[in-house]
Amino acid sequence: MKNKSIYPWVVVALLWVVALLNYMDRQMLSTMQEAMKVDIVELNKAEAFGALMAIFLWIYGFMSPVAGIIADRMSRKWLVIGSLFVWSAVTFLMGYADSFHELYWLRAVMGVSEALYIPSALSLIADWHEGKSRSLAIGVHMTGLYMGQAIGGFGATAAAAFSWQATFHWFGIVGIVYSVILIAFLHENPIHNFSVKNVNERLKE
């Protein structure tokens, strides 16, 4: 599985799906506003909807460098899995929200959990692609972000076909299930782990 020539690209493929889910889950809310404001009347106000967008971005922006610090000190594998699980659970729970305040706090939690993903994922890819393939690997991974944003744009279509609640539920379930799959198939680069261990041992001397 960890063939030197194949597994680095398996990592990119695995993280590509996570990147897609990352941007898809954050994008869905903006496309389903019309369907949601029937049940949550506060969303009829532009100020309220803007606040939902703002709280996510403020927290995401603040947490990004913090997430980088954390990713330098912890297992990137488990940060990726943990962040995916949490934001997918948040997406699932948004289907049960029946007030603006519930949506507001769920978006805040999503901002924290999604911010943890990018630094961990890019660091993990960089470890597995140490040669000339690094830039290509990161570029391929980035396409997952934009594909997720594009698919998230169909949230309104899904909400019209089913309901906005069911749309959040199903996309949340997909992310939760995929986070479990990653436990078995996503791995840290053993060379990186060895290097970190050596550094820690030297610091203790």
PDB file of N, CA and C in Angstrom, residues 31-121:
ATOM      1  N   THR A  31     -26.303  28.688  -0.894  1.00  0.00           N
ATOM      2  CA  THR A  31     -27.165  28.360  -2.027  1.00  0.00           C
ATOM      3  C   THR A  31     -28.568  27.932  -1.595  1.00  0.00           C
ATOM      4  N   MET A  32     -28.732  27.588  -0.316  1.00  0.00           N
ATOM      5  CA  MET A  32     -30.021  27.105   0.159  1.00  0.00           C
ATOM      6  C   MET A  32     -30.782  28.148   0.975  1.00  0.00           C
ATOM      7  N   GLN A  33     -30.347  29.390   0.900  1.00  0.00           N
ATOM      8  CA  GLN A  33     -30.988  30.446   1.677  1.00  0.00           C
ATOM      9  C   GLN A  33     -32.489  30.531   1.411  1.00  0.00           C
ATOM     10  N   GLU A  34     -32.877  30.493   0.143  1.00  0.00           N
ATOM     11  CA  GLU A  34     -34.294  30.631  -0.204  1.00  0.00           C
ATOM     12  C   GLU A  34     -35.138  29.540   0.434  1.00  0.00           C
ATOM     13  N   ALA A  35     -34.640  28.301   0.393  1.00  0.00           N
ATOM     14  CA  ALA A  35     -35.388  27.191   0.979  1.00  0.00           C
ATOM     15  C   ALA A  35     -35.419  27.283   2.507  1.00  0.00           C
ATOM     16  N   MET A  36     -34.333  27.715   3.104  1.00  0.00           N
ATOM     17  CA  MET A  36     -34.224  27.740   4.560  1.00  0.00           C
ATOM     18  C   MET A  36     -35.027  28.862   5.202  1.00  0.00           C
ATOM     19  N   LYS A  37     -35.133  29.998   4.518  1.00  0.00           N
ATOM     20  CA  LYS A  37     -35.799  31.137   5.152  1.00  0.00           C
ATOM     21  C   LYS A  37     -37.302  30.933   5.300  1.00  0.00           C
ATOM     22  N   VAL A  38     -37.844  29.909   4.655  1.00  0.00           N
ATOM     23  CA  VAL A  38     -39.258  29.565   4.864  1.00  0.00           C
ATOM     24  C   VAL A  38     -39.452  29.042   6.283  1.00  0.00           C
ATOM     25  N   ASP A  39     -38.464  28.293   6.778  1.00  0.00           N
ATOM     26  CA  ASP A  39     -38.552  27.703   8.121  1.00  0.00           C
ATOM     27  C   ASP A  39     -37.850  28.536   9.179  1.00  0.00           C
ATOM     28  N   ILE A  40     -36.825  29.296   8.774  1.00  0.00           N
ATOM     29  CA  ILE A  40     -36.085  30.140   9.728  1.00  0.00           C
ATOM     30  C   ILE A  40     -36.235  31.581   9.249  1.00  0.00           C
ATOM     31  N   VAL A  41     -37.213  32.273   9.812  1.00  0.00           N
ATOM     32  CA  VAL A  41     -37.628  33.580   9.278  1.00  0.00           C
ATOM     33  C   VAL A  41     -36.547  34.638   9.369  1.00  0.00           C
ATOM     34  N   GLU A  42     -35.605  34.482  10.315  1.00  0.00           N
ATOM     35  CA  GLU A  42     -34.541  35.476  10.442  1.00  0.00           C
ATOM     36  C   GLU A  42     -33.701  35.582   9.177  1.00  0.00           C
ATOM     37  N   LEU A  43     -33.656  34.503   8.402  1.00  0.00           N
ATOM     38  CA  LEU A  43     -32.835  34.498   7.194  1.00  0.00           C
ATOM     39  C   LEU A  43     -33.420  35.358   6.090  1.00  0.00           C
ATOM     40  N   ASN A  44     -34.627  35.884   6.312  1.00  0.00           N
ATOM     41  CA  ASN A  44     -35.198  36.822   5.350  1.00  0.00           C
ATOM     42  C   ASN A  44     -34.481  38.166   5.407  1.00  0.00           C
ATOM     43  N   LYS A  45     -33.747  38.399   6.480  1.00  0.00           N
ATOM     44  CA  LYS A  45     -32.984  39.630   6.626  1.00  0.00           C
ATOM     45  C   LYS A  45     -31.566  39.423   6.109  1.00  0.00           C
ATOM     46  N   ALA A  46     -31.141  40.306   5.228  1.00  0.00           N
ATOM     47  CA  ALA A  46     -29.791  40.200   4.661  1.00  0.00           C
ATOM     48  C   ALA A  46     -28.727  40.294   5.748  1.00  0.00           C
ATOM     49  N   GLU A  47     -29.011  41.098   6.797  1.00  0.00           N
ATOM     50  CA  GLU A  47     -28.025  41.259   7.868  1.00  0.00           C
ATOM     51  C   GLU A  47     -27.777  39.939   8.597  1.00  0.00           C
ATOM     52  N   ALA A  48     -28.844  39.193   8.816  1.00  0.00           N
ATOM     53  CA  ALA A  48     -28.724  37.925   9.532  1.00  0.00           C
ATOM     54  C   ALA A  48     -27.942  36.916   8.702  1.00  0.00           C
ATOM     55  N   PHE A  49     -28.260  36.848   7.414  1.00  0.00           N
ATOM     56  CA  PHE A  49     -27.543  35.901   6.555  1.00  0.00           C
ATOM     57  C   PHE A  49     -26.078  36.302   6.432  1.00  0.00           C
ATOM     58  N   GLY A  50     -25.821  37.598   6.350  1.00  0.00           N
ATOM     59  CA  GLY A  50     -24.440  38.074   6.299  1.00  0.00           C
ATOM     60  C   GLY A  50     -23.667  37.715   7.547  1.00  0.00           C
ATOM     61  N   ALA A  51     -24.365  37.731   8.689  1.00  0.00           N
ATOM     62  CA  ALA A  51     -23.710  37.372   9.946  1.00  0.00           C
ATOM     63  C   ALA A  51     -23.280  35.917   9.951  1.00  0.00           C
ATOM     64  N   LEU A  52     -24.075  35.048   9.333  1.00  0.00           N
ATOM     65  CA  LEU A  52     -23.706  33.635   9.251  1.00  0.00           C
ATOM     66  C   LEU A  52     -22.455  33.444   8.402  1.00  0.00           C
ATOM     67  N   MET A  53     -22.360  34.205   7.326  1.00  0.00           N
ATOM     68  CA  MET A  53     -21.173  34.132   6.483  1.00  0.00           C
ATOM     69  C   MET A  53     -19.952  34.704   7.217  1.00  0.00           C
ATOM     70  N   ALA A  54     -20.183  35.812   7.920  1.00  0.00           N
ATOM     71  CA  ALA A  54     -19.073  36.520   8.570  1.00  0.00           C
ATOM     72  C   ALA A  54     -18.471  35.726   9.725  1.00  0.00           C
ATOM     73  N   ILE A  55     -19.323  35.112  10.567  1.00  0.00           N
ATOM     74  CA  ILE A  55     -18.786  34.400  11.729  1.00  0.00           C
ATOM     75  C   ILE A  55     -17.892  33.251  11.285  1.00  0.00           C
ATOM     76  N   PHE A  56     -18.279  32.574  10.206  1.00  0.00           N
ATOM     77  CA  PHE A  56     -17.449  31.497   9.683  1.00  0.00           C
ATOM     78  C   PHE A  56     -16.095  32.027   9.215  1.00  0.00           C
ATOM     79  N   LEU A  57     -16.116  33.111   8.438  1.00  0.00           N
ATOM     80  CA  LEU A  57     -14.873  33.636   7.866  1.00  0.00           C
ATOM     81  C   LEU A  57     -13.972  34.264   8.916  1.00  0.00           C
ATOM     82  N   TRP A  58     -14.552  34.967   9.891  1.00  0.00           N
ATOM     83  CA  TRP A  58     -13.747  35.557  10.959  1.00  0.00           C
ATOM     84  C   TRP A  58     -13.005  34.464  11.736  1.00  0.00           C
ATOM     85  N   ILE A  59     -13.733  33.442  12.121  1.00  0.00           N
ATOM     86  CA  ILE A  59     -13.117  32.370  12.911  1.00  0.00           C
ATOM     87  C   ILE A  59     -12.142  31.570  12.058  1.00  0.00           C
ATOM     88  N   TYR A  60     -12.498  31.309  10.816  1.00  0.00           N
ATOM     89  CA  TYR A  60     -11.618  30.576   9.910  1.00  0.00           C
ATOM     90  C   TYR A  60     -10.301  31.334   9.726  1.00  0.00           C
ATOM     91  N   GLY A  61     -10.404  32.639   9.508  1.00  0.00           N
ATOM     92  CA  GLY A  61      -9.202  33.447   9.327  1.00  0.00           C
ATOM     93  C   GLY A  61      -8.331  33.487  10.562  1.00  0.00           C
ATOM     94  N   PHE A  62      -8.955  33.637  11.726  1.00  0.00           N
ATOM     95  CA  PHE A  62      -8.197  33.670  12.975  1.00  0.00           C
ATOM     96  C   PHE A  62      -7.538  32.332  13.269  1.00  0.00           C
ATOM     97  N   MET A  63      -8.255  31.249  12.973  1.00  0.00           N
ATOM     98  CA  MET A  63      -7.769  29.917  13.323  1.00  0.00           C
ATOM     99  C   MET A  63      -6.711  29.382  12.358  1.00  0.00           C
ATOM    100  N   SER A  64      -6.617  29.923  11.150  1.00  0.00           N
ATOM    101  CA  SER A  64      -5.696  29.361  10.155  1.00  0.00           C
ATOM    102  C   SER A  64      -4.247  29.302  10.630  1.00  0.00           C
ATOM    103  N   PRO A  65      -3.661  30.414  11.153  1.00  0.00           N
ATOM    104  CA  PRO A  65      -2.284  30.290  11.647  1.00  0.00           C
ATOM    105  C   PRO A  65      -2.185  29.421  12.894  1.00  0.00           C
ATOM    106  N   VAL A  66      -3.223  29.450  13.721  1.00  0.00           N
ATOM    107  CA  VAL A  66      -3.243  28.580  14.905  1.00  0.00           C
ATOM    108  C   VAL A  66      -3.247  27.124  14.464  1.00  0.00           C
ATOM    109  N   ALA A  67      -4.028  26.834  13.425  1.00  0.00           N
ATOM    110  CA  ALA A  67      -4.087  25.474  12.891  1.00  0.00           C
ATOM    111  C   ALA A  67      -2.722  25.036  12.369  1.00  0.00           C
ATOM    112  N   GLY A  68      -1.974  25.969  11.779  1.00  0.00           N
ATOM    113  CA  GLY A  68      -0.630  25.650  11.309  1.00  0.00           C
ATOM    114  C   GLY A  68       0.293  25.277  12.451  1.00  0.00           C
ATOM    115  N   ILE A  69       0.194  26.012  13.549  1.00  0.00           N
ATOM    116  CA  ILE A  69       1.007  25.704  14.735  1.00  0.00           C
ATOM    117  C   ILE A  69       0.664  24.318  15.271  1.00  0.00           C
ATOM    118  N   ILE A  70      -0.631  24.032  15.333  1.00  0.00           N
ATOM    119  CA  ILE A  70      -1.082  22.730  15.830  1.00  0.00           C
ATOM    120  C   ILE A  70      -0.606  21.610  14.912  1.00  0.00           C
ATOM    121  N   ALA A  71      -0.685  21.834  13.603  1.00  0.00           N
ATOM    122  CA  ALA A  71      -0.287  20.803  12.639  1.00  0.00           C
ATOM    123  C   ALA A  71       1.206  20.507  12.711  1.00  0.00           C
ATOM    124  N   ASP A  72       2.011  21.474  13.155  1.00  0.00           N
ATOM    125  CA  ASP A  72       3.449  21.257  13.305  1.00  0.00           C
ATOM    126  C   ASP A  72       3.781  20.413  14.533  1.00  0.00           C
ATOM    127  N   ARG A  73       2.805  20.246  15.412  1.00  0.00           N
ATOM    128  CA  ARG A  73       3.066  19.570  16.686  1.00  0.00           C
ATOM    129  C   ARG A  73       2.264  18.297  16.899  1.00  0.00           C
ATOM    130  N   MET A  74       1.308  18.048  16.003  1.00  0.00           N
ATOM    131  CA  MET A  74       0.451  16.883  16.168  1.00  0.00           C
ATOM    132  C   MET A  74       0.408  16.067  14.874  1.00  0.00           C
ATOM    133  N   SER A  75      -0.201  14.903  14.953  1.00  0.00           N
ATOM    134  CA  SER A  75      -0.357  14.049  13.770  1.00  0.00           C
ATOM    135  C   SER A  75      -1.293  14.713  12.775  1.00  0.00           C
ATOM    136  N   ARG A  76      -0.782  14.970  11.565  1.00  0.00           N
ATOM    137  CA  ARG A  76      -1.624  15.573  10.528  1.00  0.00           C
ATOM    138  C   ARG A  76      -2.758  14.639  10.125  1.00  0.00           C
ATOM    139  N   LYS A  77      -2.475  13.334  10.132  1.00  0.00           N
ATOM    140  CA  LYS A  77      -3.516  12.354   9.795  1.00  0.00           C
ATOM    141  C   LYS A  77      -4.731  12.545  10.687  1.00  0.00           C
ATOM    142  N   TRP A  78      -4.502  12.612  11.984  1.00  0.00           N
ATOM    143  CA  TRP A  78      -5.630  12.683  12.917  1.00  0.00           C
ATOM    144  C   TRP A  78      -6.268  14.060  12.925  1.00  0.00           C
ATOM    145  N   LEU A  79      -5.505  15.081  12.595  1.00  0.00           N
ATOM    146  CA  LEU A  79      -6.107  16.414  12.459  1.00  0.00           C
ATOM    147  C   LEU A  79      -7.043  16.450  11.254  1.00  0.00           C
ATOM    148  N   VAL A  80      -6.613  15.852  10.145  1.00  0.00           N
ATOM    149  CA  VAL A  80      -7.464  15.786   8.951  1.00  0.00           C
ATOM    150  C   VAL A  80      -8.740  15.008   9.258  1.00  0.00           C
ATOM    151  N   ILE A  81      -8.577  13.831   9.865  1.00  0.00           N
ATOM    152  CA  ILE A  81      -9.737  12.991  10.174  1.00  0.00           C
ATOM    153  C   ILE A  81     -10.655  13.668  11.177  1.00  0.00           C
ATOM    154  N   GLY A  82     -10.058  14.244  12.217  1.00  0.00           N
ATOM    155  CA  GLY A  82     -10.859  14.903  13.250  1.00  0.00           C
ATOM    156  C   GLY A  82     -11.617  16.110  12.719  1.00  0.00           C
ATOM    157  N   SER A  83     -10.941  16.925  11.919  1.00  0.00           N
ATOM    158  CA  SER A  83     -11.603  18.116  11.386  1.00  0.00           C
ATOM    159  C   SER A  83     -12.730  17.727  10.435  1.00  0.00           C
ATOM    160  N   LEU A  84     -12.489  16.721   9.575  1.00  0.00           N
ATOM    161  CA  LEU A  84     -13.535  16.247   8.666  1.00  0.00           C
ATOM    162  C   LEU A  84     -14.735  15.718   9.447  1.00  0.00           C
ATOM    163  N   PHE A  85     -14.471  14.934  10.478  1.00  0.00           N
ATOM    164  CA  PHE A  85     -15.564  14.369  11.273  1.00  0.00           C
ATOM    165  C   PHE A  85     -16.389  15.471  11.927  1.00  0.00           C
ATOM    166  N   VAL A  86     -15.707  16.469  12.505  1.00  0.00           N
ATOM    167  CA  VAL A  86     -16.425  17.526  13.225  1.00  0.00           C
ATOM    168  C   VAL A  86     -17.245  18.381  12.264  1.00  0.00           C
ATOM    169  N   TRP A  87     -16.633  18.841  11.141  1.00  0.00           N
ATOM    170  CA  TRP A  87     -17.423  19.716  10.266  1.00  0.00           C
ATOM    171  C   TRP A  87     -18.538  18.936   9.569  1.00  0.00           C
ATOM    172  N   SER A  88     -18.344  17.627   9.371  1.00  0.00           N
ATOM    173  CA  SER A  88     -19.417  16.817   8.791  1.00  0.00           C
ATOM    174  C   SER A  88     -20.547  16.633   9.798  1.00  0.00           C
ATOM    175  N   ALA A  89     -20.187  16.455  11.069  1.00  0.00           N
ATOM    176  CA  ALA A  89     -21.200  16.360  12.119  1.00  0.00           C
ATOM    177  C   ALA A  89     -21.965  17.677  12.238  1.00  0.00           C
ATOM    178  N   VAL A  90     -21.247  18.793  12.098  1.00  0.00           N
ATOM    179  CA  VAL A  90     -21.899  20.103  12.126  1.00  0.00           C
ATOM    180  C   VAL A  90     -22.864  20.232  10.949  1.00  0.00           C
ATOM    181  N   THR A  91     -22.419  19.806   9.761  1.00  0.00           N
ATOM    182  CA  THR A  91     -23.285  19.840   8.582  1.00  0.00           C
ATOM    183  C   THR A  91     -24.549  19.012   8.829  1.00  0.00           C
ATOM    184  N   PHE A  92     -24.372  17.839   9.406  1.00  0.00           N
ATOM    185  CA  PHE A  92     -25.513  16.978   9.733  1.00  0.00           C
ATOM    186  C   PHE A  92     -26.461  17.679  10.701  1.00  0.00           C
ATOM    187  N   LEU A  93     -25.916  18.296  11.750  1.00  0.00           N
ATOM    188  CA  LEU A  93     -26.736  18.953  12.764  1.00  0.00           C
ATOM    189  C   LEU A  93     -27.447  20.191  12.232  1.00  0.00           C
ATOM    190  N   MET A  94     -26.878  20.819  11.209  1.00  0.00           N
ATOM    191  CA  MET A  94     -27.536  21.991  10.626  1.00  0.00           C
ATOM    192  C   MET A  94     -28.899  21.637  10.049  1.00  0.00           C
ATOM    193  N   GLY A  95     -29.067  20.367   9.689  1.00  0.00           N
ATOM    194  CA  GLY A  95     -30.358  19.917   9.206  1.00  0.00           C
ATOM    195  C   GLY A  95     -31.431  19.910  10.273  1.00  0.00           C
ATOM    196  N   TYR A  96     -31.008  19.969  11.547  1.00  0.00           N
ATOM    197  CA  TYR A  96     -31.963  19.996  12.658  1.00  0.00           C
ATOM    198  C   TYR A  96     -32.162  21.403  13.222  1.00  0.00           C
ATOM    199  N   ALA A  97     -31.403  22.371  12.721  1.00  0.00           N
ATOM    200  CA  ALA A  97     -31.495  23.735  13.242  1.00  0.00           C
ATOM    201  C   ALA A  97     -32.866  24.323  12.925  1.00  0.00           C
ATOM    202  N   ASP A  98     -33.452  24.984  13.921  1.00  0.00           N
ATOM    203  CA  ASP A  98     -34.743  25.640  13.693  1.00  0.00           C
ATOM    204  C   ASP A  98     -34.739  27.091  14.150  1.00  0.00           C
ATOM    205  N   SER A  99     -33.538  27.632  14.366  1.00  0.00           N
ATOM    206  CA  SER A  99     -33.435  29.047  14.722  1.00  0.00           C
ATOM    207  C   SER A  99     -32.133  29.614  14.185  1.00  0.00           C
ATOM    208  N   PHE A 100     -32.097  30.933  14.059  1.00  0.00           N
ATOM    209  CA  PHE A 100     -30.889  31.604  13.572  1.00  0.00           C
ATOM    210  C   PHE A 100     -29.721  31.372  14.512  1.00  0.00           C
ATOM    211  N   HIS A 101     -29.970  31.422  15.821  1.00  0.00           N
ATOM    212  CA  HIS A 101     -28.883  31.283  16.795  1.00  0.00           C
ATOM    213  C   HIS A 101     -28.231  29.901  16.715  1.00  0.00           C
ATOM    214  N   GLU A 102     -29.024  28.875  16.477  1.00  0.00           N
ATOM    215  CA  GLU A 102     -28.445  27.547  16.326  1.00  0.00           C
ATOM    216  C   GLU A 102     -27.539  27.490  15.095  1.00  0.00           C
ATOM    217  N   LEU A 103     -27.998  28.043  13.993  1.00  0.00           N
ATOM    218  CA  LEU A 103     -27.173  28.098  12.785  1.00  0.00           C
ATOM    219  C   LEU A 103     -25.894  28.895  13.018  1.00  0.00           C
ATOM    220  N   TYR A 104     -26.013  29.985  13.745  1.00  0.00           N
ATOM    221  CA  TYR A 104     -24.881  30.872  13.998  1.00  0.00           C
ATOM    222  C   TYR A 104     -23.761  30.127  14.724  1.00  0.00           C
ATOM    223  N   TRP A 105     -24.120  29.410  15.784  1.00  0.00           N
ATOM    224  CA  TRP A 105     -23.090  28.718  16.560  1.00  0.00           C
ATOM    225  C   TRP A 105     -22.553  27.494  15.831  1.00  0.00           C
ATOM    226  N   LEU A 106     -23.390  26.866  15.041  1.00  0.00           N
ATOM    227  CA  LEU A 106     -22.897  25.749  14.241  1.00  0.00           C
ATOM    228  C   LEU A 106     -21.903  26.230  13.186  1.00  0.00           C
ATOM    229  N   ARG A 107     -22.170  27.373  12.584  1.00  0.00           N
ATOM    230  CA  ARG A 107     -21.225  27.947  11.615  1.00  0.00           C
ATOM    231  C   ARG A 107     -19.914  28.330  12.291  1.00  0.00           C
ATOM    232  N   ALA A 108     -19.987  28.770  13.530  1.00  0.00           N
ATOM    233  CA  ALA A 108     -18.769  29.119  14.263  1.00  0.00           C
ATOM    234  C   ALA A 108     -17.909  27.881  14.483  1.00  0.00           C
ATOM    235  N   VAL A 109     -18.537  26.781  14.894  1.00  0.00           N
ATOM    236  CA  VAL A 109     -17.801  25.533  15.101  1.00  0.00           C
ATOM    237  C   VAL A 109     -17.223  25.029  13.777  1.00  0.00           C
ATOM    238  N   MET A 110     -17.991  25.190  12.701  1.00  0.00           N
ATOM    239  CA  MET A 110     -17.500  24.781  11.387  1.00  0.00           C
ATOM    240  C   MET A 110     -16.256  25.581  10.999  1.00  0.00           C
ATOM    241  N   GLY A 111     -16.224  26.856  11.340  1.00  0.00           N
ATOM    242  CA  GLY A 111     -15.063  27.684  11.040  1.00  0.00           C
ATOM    243  C   GLY A 111     -13.800  27.157  11.702  1.00  0.00           C
ATOM    244  N   VAL A 112     -13.938  26.708  12.953  1.00  0.00           N
ATOM    245  CA  VAL A 112     -12.786  26.149  13.680  1.00  0.00           C
ATOM    246  C   VAL A 112     -12.344  24.839  13.037  1.00  0.00           C
ATOM    247  N   SER A 113     -13.290  23.938  12.831  1.00  0.00           N
ATOM    248  CA  SER A 113     -12.947  22.599  12.334  1.00  0.00           C
ATOM    249  C   SER A 113     -12.405  22.624  10.908  1.00  0.00           C
ATOM    250  N   GLU A 114     -12.990  23.452  10.041  1.00  0.00           N
ATOM    251  CA  GLU A 114     -12.505  23.493   8.657  1.00  0.00           C
ATOM    252  C   GLU A 114     -11.134  24.157   8.559  1.00  0.00           C
ATOM    253  N   ALA A 115     -10.849  25.103   9.441  1.00  0.00           N
ATOM    254  CA  ALA A 115      -9.549  25.778   9.411  1.00  0.00           C
ATOM    255  C   ALA A 115      -8.406  24.813   9.705  1.00  0.00           C
ATOM    256  N   LEU A 116      -8.681  23.765  10.455  1.00  0.00           N
ATOM    257  CA  LEU A 116      -7.640  22.804  10.808  1.00  0.00           C
ATOM    258  C   LEU A 116      -7.209  21.943   9.622  1.00  0.00           C
ATOM    259  N   TYR A 117      -8.035  21.907   8.579  1.00  0.00           N
ATOM    260  CA  TYR A 117      -7.757  20.967   7.492  1.00  0.00           C
ATOM    261  C   TYR A 117      -6.606  21.384   6.571  1.00  0.00           C
ATOM    262  N   ILE A 118      -6.668  22.576   5.993  1.00  0.00           N
ATOM    263  CA  ILE A 118      -5.716  22.963   4.939  1.00  0.00           C
ATOM    264  C   ILE A 118      -4.252  22.870   5.388  1.00  0.00           C
ATOM    265  N   PRO A 119      -3.847  23.455   6.530  1.00  0.00           N
ATOM    266  CA  PRO A 119      -2.428  23.338   6.916  1.00  0.00           C
ATOM    267  C   PRO A 119      -1.988  21.884   7.083  1.00  0.00           C
ATOM    268  N   SER A 120      -2.848  21.064   7.677  1.00  0.00           N
ATOM    269  CA  SER A 120      -2.503  19.655   7.891  1.00  0.00           C
ATOM    270  C   SER A 120      -2.400  18.912   6.567  1.00  0.00           C
ATOM    271  N   ALA A 121      -3.347  19.147   5.667  1.00  0.00           N
ATOM    272  CA  ALA A 121      -3.363  18.440   4.386  1.00  0.00           C
ATOM    273  C   ALA A 121      -2.163  18.812   3.526  1.00  0.00           C
TER     274      ALA A 121
END
